[in-house]
CSV table of C-alpha atoms and ligand atoms in Angstrom, one decimal:
chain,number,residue,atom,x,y,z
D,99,UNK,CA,95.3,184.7,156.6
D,100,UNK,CA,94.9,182.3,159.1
D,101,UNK,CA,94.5,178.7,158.1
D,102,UNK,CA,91.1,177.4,158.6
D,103,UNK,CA,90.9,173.2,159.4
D,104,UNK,CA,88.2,173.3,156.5
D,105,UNK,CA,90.8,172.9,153.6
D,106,UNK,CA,89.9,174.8,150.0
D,107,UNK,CA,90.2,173.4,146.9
D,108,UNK,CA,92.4,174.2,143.7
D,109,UNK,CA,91.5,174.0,140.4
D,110,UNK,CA,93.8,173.6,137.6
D,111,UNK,CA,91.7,175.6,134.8
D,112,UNK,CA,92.5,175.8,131.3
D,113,UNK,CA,92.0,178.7,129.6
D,114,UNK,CA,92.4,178.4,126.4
D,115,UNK,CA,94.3,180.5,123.8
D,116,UNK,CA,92.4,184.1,124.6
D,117,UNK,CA,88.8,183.9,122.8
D,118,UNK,CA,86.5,183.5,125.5
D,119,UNK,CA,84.2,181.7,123.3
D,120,UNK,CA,87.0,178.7,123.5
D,121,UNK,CA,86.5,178.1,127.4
D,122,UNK,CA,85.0,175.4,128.2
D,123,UNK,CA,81.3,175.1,130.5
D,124,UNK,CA,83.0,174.2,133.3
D,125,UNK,CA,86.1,176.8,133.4
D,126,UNK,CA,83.5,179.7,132.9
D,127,UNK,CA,81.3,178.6,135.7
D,128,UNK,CA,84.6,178.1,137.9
D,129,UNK,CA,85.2,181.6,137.4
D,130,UNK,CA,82.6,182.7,137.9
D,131,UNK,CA,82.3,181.3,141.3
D,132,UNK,CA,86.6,180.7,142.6
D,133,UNK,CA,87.0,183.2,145.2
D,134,UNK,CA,90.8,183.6,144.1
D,135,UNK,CA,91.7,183.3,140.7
D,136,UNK,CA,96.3,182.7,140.4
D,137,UNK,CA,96.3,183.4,136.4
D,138,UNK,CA,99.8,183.3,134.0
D,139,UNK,CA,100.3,186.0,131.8
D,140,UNK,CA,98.9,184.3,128.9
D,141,UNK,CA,95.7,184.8,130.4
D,142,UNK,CA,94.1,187.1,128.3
D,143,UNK,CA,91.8,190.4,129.8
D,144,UNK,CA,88.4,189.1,128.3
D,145,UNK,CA,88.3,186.3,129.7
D,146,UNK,CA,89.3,187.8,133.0
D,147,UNK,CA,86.6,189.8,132.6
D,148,UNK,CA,84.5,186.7,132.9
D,149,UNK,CA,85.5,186.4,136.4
D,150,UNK,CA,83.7,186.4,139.8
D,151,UNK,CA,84.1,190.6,140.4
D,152,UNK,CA,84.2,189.2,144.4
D,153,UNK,CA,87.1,187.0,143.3
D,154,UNK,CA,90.9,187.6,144.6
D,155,UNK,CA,92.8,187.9,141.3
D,156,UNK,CA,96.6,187.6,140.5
D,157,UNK,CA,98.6,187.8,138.4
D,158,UNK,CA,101.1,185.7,139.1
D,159,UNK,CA,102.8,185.6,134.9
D,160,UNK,CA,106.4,185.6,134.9
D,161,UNK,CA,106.7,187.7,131.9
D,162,UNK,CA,104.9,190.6,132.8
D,163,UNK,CA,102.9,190.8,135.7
D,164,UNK,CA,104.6,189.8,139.3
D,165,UNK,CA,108.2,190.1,138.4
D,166,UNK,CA,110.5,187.9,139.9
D,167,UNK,CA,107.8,185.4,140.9
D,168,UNK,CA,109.4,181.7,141.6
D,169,UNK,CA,108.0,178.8,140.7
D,170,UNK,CA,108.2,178.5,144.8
D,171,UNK,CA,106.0,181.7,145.6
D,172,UNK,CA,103.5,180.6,143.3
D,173,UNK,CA,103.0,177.1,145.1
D,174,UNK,CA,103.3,178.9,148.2
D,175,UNK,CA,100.7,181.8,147.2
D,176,UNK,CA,97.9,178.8,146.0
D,177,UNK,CA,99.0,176.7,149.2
D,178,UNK,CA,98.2,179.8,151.5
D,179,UNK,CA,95.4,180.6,149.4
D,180,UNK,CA,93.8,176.8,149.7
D,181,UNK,CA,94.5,176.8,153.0
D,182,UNK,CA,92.3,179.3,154.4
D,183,UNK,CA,89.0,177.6,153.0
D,184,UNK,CA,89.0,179.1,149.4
D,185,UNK,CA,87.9,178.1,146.2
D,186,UNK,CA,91.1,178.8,144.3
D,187,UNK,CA,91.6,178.5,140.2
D,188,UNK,CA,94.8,178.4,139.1
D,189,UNK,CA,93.9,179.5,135.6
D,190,UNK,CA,96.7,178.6,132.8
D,191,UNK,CA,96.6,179.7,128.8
D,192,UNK,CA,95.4,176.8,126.7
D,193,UNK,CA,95.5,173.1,128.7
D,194,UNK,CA,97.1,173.1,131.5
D,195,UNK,CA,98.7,170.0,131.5
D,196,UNK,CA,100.7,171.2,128.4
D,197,UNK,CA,103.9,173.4,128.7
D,198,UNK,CA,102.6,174.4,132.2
D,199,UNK,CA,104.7,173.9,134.5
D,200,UNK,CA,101.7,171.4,136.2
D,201,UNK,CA,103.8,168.8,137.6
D,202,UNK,CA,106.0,171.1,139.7
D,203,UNK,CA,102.4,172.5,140.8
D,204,UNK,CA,100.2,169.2,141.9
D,205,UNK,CA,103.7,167.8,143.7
D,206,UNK,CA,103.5,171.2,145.9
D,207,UNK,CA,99.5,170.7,146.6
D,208,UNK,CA,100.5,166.8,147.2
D,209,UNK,CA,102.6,167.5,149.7
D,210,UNK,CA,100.5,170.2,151.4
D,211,UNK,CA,97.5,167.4,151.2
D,212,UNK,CA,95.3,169.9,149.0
D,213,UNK,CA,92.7,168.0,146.7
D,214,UNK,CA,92.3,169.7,143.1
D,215,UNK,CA,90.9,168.8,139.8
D,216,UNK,CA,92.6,169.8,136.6
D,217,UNK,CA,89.8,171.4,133.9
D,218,UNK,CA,91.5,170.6,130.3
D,219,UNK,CA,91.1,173.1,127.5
D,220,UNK,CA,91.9,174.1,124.2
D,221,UNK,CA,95.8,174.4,123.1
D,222,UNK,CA,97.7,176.5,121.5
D,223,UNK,CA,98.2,174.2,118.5
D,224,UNK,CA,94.6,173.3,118.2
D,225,UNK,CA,93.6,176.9,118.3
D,226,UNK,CA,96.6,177.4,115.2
D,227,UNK,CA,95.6,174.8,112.9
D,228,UNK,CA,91.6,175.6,113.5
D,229,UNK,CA,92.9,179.5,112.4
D,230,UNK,CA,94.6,178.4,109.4
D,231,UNK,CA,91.6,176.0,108.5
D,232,UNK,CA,94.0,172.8,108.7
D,233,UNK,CA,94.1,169.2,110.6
D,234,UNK,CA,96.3,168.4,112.6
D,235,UNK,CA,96.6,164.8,111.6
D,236,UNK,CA,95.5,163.0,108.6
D,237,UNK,CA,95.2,159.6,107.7
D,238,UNK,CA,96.9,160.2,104.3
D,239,UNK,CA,99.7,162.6,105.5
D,240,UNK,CA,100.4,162.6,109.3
D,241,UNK,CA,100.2,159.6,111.7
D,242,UNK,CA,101.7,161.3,114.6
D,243,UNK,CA,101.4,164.8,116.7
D,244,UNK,CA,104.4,166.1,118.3
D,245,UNK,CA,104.7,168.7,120.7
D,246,UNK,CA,108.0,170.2,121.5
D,247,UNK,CA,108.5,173.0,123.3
D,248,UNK,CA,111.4,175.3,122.3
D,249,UNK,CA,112.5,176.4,125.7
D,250,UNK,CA,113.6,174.0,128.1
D,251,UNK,CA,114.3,174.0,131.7
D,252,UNK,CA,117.5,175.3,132.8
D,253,UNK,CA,118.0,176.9,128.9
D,254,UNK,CA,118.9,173.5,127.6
D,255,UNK,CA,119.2,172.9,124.3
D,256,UNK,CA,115.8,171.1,122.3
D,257,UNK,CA,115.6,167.8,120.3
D,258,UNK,CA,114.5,168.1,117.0
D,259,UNK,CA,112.8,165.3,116.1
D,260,UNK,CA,114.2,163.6,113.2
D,261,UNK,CA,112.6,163.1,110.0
D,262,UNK,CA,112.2,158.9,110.3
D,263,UNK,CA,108.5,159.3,108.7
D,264,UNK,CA,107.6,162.0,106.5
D,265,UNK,CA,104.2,161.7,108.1
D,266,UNK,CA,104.5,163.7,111.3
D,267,UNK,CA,103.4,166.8,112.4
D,268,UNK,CA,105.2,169.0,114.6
D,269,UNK,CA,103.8,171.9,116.3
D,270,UNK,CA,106.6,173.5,118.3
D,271,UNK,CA,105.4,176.1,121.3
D,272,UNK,CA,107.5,178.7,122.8
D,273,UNK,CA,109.9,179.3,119.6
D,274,UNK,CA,112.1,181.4,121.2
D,275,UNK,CA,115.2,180.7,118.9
D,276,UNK,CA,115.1,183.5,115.7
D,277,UNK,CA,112.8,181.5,112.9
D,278,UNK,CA,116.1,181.2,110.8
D,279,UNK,CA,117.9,179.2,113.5
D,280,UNK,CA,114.9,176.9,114.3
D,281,UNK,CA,114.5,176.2,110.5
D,282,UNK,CA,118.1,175.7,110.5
D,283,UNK,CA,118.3,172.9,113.2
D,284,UNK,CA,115.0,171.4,111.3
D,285,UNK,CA,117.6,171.7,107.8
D,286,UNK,CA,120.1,170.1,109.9
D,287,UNK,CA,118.5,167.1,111.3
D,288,UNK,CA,117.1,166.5,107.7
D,289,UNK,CA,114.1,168.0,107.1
D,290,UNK,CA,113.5,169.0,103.6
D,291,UNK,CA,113.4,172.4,102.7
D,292,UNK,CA,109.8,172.6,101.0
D,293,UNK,CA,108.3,171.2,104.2
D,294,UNK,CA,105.3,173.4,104.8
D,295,UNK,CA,105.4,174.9,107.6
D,296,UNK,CA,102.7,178.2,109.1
D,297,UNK,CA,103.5,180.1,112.6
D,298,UNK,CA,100.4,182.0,113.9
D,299,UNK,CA,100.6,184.5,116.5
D,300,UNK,CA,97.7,185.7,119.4
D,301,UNK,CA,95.2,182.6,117.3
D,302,UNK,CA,91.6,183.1,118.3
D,303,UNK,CA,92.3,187.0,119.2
D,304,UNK,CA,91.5,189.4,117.4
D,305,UNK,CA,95.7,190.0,116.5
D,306,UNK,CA,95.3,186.8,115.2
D,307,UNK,CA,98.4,186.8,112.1
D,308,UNK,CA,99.4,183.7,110.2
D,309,UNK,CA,102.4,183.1,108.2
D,310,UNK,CA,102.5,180.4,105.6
D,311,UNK,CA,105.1,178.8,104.0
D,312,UNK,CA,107.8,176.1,104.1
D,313,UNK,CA,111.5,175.8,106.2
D,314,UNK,CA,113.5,176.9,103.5
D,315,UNK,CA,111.5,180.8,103.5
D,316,UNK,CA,111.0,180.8,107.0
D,317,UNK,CA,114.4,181.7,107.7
D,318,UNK,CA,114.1,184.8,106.5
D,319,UNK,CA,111.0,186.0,108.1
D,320,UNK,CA,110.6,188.3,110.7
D,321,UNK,CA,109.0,186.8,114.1
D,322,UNK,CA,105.6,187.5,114.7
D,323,UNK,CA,104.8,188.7,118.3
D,324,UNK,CA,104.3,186.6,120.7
D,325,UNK,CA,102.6,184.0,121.7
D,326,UNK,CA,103.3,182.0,118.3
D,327,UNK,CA,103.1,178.5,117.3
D,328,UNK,CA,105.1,176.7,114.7
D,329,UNK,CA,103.4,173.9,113.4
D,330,UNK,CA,105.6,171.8,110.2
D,331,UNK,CA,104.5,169.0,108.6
D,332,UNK,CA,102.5,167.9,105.4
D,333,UNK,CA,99.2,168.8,106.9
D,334,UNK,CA,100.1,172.7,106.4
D,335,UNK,CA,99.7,171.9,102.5
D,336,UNK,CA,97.0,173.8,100.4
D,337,UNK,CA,96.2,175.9,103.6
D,338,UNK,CA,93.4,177.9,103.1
D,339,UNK,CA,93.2,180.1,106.3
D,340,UNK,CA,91.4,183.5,107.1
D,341,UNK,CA,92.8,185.2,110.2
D,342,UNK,CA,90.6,187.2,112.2
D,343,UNK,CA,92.3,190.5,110.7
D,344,UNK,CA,92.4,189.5,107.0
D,345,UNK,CA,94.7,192.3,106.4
D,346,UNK,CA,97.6,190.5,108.5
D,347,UNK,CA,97.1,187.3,107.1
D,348,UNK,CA,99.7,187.0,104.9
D,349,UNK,CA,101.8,184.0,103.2
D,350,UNK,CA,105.7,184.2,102.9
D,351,UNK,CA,105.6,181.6,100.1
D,352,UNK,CA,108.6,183.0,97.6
D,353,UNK,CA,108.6,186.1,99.6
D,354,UNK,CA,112.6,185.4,100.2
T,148,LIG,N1,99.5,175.5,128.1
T,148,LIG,C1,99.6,176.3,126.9
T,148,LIG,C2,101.0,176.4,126.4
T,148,LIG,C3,101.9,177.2,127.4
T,148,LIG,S1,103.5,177.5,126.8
T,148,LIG,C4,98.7,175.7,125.8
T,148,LIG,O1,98.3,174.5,126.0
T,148,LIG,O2,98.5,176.3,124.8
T,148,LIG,C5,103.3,179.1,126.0
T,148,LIG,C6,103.3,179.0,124.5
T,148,LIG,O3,102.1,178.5,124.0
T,148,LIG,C7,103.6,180.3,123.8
T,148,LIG,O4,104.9,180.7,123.9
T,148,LIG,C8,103.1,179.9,122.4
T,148,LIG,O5,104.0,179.1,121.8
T,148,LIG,C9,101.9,179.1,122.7
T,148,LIG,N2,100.6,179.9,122.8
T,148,LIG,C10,99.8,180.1,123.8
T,148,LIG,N3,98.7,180.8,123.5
T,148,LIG,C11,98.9,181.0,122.1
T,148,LIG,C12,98.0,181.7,121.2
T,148,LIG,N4,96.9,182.3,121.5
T,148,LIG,N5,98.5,181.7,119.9
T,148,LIG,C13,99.6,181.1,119.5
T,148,LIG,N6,100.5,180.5,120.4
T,148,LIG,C14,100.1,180.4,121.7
């Protein structure tokens, strides 16, 4: 593709956590109308299916789809992509701005000169607590939101917050440590043991699965698949949640 002087545009679209319902206005008419569409893995197939069927569409996941791509290749691949004139979304699984790898992407398109916008939308920890019918603050209970991820650049190790007010929620993405471990290093940094705690896997897809509990059961649960979310904290009390497939909603409360 040779460059044309009339440069495209890139779009940094969020795309929720899988139910197309949950996209916002303005990422479903960008899709409908980018003329190449760079999507991660998280992306899920309806709402790829919403997509401009004259659209260019990638894969460019590092899980599954284009193995071995580099951070590098994808900045190169929207670069090249932006260059030649096109409207190009780089759709990402819930916001994009969170556990994306955005700022490595908007320095590449900086340096290139390549306007973009980013297009927020719904993450993976709003999406959980909306699946297990819970806030994710409350004025009685939680004052503050953390979001940690559990896998770090370079494998190093995370922070678990410490305990200094009882009134946080955590919600912890990307929990790739076994569920005993992670409730270990929340045991070991002084989190009670009856702090509730749910993970939900695939939320707002239809393998939607919830587990409810608190640390001190978790560690002996088996992981759901992923994607999952951890969320801890007092707002997990008195959950009431359906999951889309009542029959794998299930609650490890005194299941140890
Ligand atoms: N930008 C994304 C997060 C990317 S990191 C967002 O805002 O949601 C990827 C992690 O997000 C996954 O490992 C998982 O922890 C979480 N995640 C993404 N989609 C999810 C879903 N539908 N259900 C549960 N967790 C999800």
């Amino acid at each position: 593709m040779a460059p044309r002087p009339d440069s495209g545009f890139v779009y940094f679209v969020g795309a929720g956590p899988g139910d197309p319902e949950l996209l916002t206005l303005r990422a479903f008419r960008l899709l409908r109308t980018a003329d190449a569409i760079l999507h991660d893995d998280l992306v899920s197939k309806e709402i790829l299916a919403c997509a401009n069927p004259d659209a260019t569409i990638e894969n460019v996941g590092k899980r599954c789809g284009f193995r071995g791509i580099s951070q590098e290749d994808i900045n190169e691949r929207m670069i090249e992509f932006a260059q030649c004139g096109l409207k190009v979304a780089r759709l990402k699984g819930g916001d994009p701005s969170i556990f994306g790898r955005l700022a490595e992407e908007i320095a590449a398109l900086a340096q290139a000169e390549i306007s973009f916008e980013i297009v927020p939308g719904i993450t993976a920890a709003s999406a959980a607590a909306a699946a297990a019918k819970i806030p994710l603050t409350s004025r009685k209970s939680s004052s503050q939101l953390i979001f940690l991820t559990g896998h770090r650049a370079g494998g190093a190790p995370i922070e678990i917050p410490l305990p200094t007010t009882r009134d946080s929620t955590i919600a912890v993405y990307m929990p790739a440590l076994e569920y005993k471990e992670l409730a270990e290093r929340f045991l070991a940094a002084g989190w009670p043991i009856n702090t509730p705690c749910l993970v939900v896997s695939t939320a707002s897809q239809s393998s939607q699965q919830i587990l409810a509990g608190n640390l001190g059961d978790l560690r002996f649960r088996q992981r759901l698949p992923s994607p999952a979310v951890l969320i801890l904290g007092n707002v997990v009390t008195g959950t009431r949640f359906a999951a889309t497939n009542p029959a794998a909603a299930c609650s490890f409360q005194g299941q140890s």
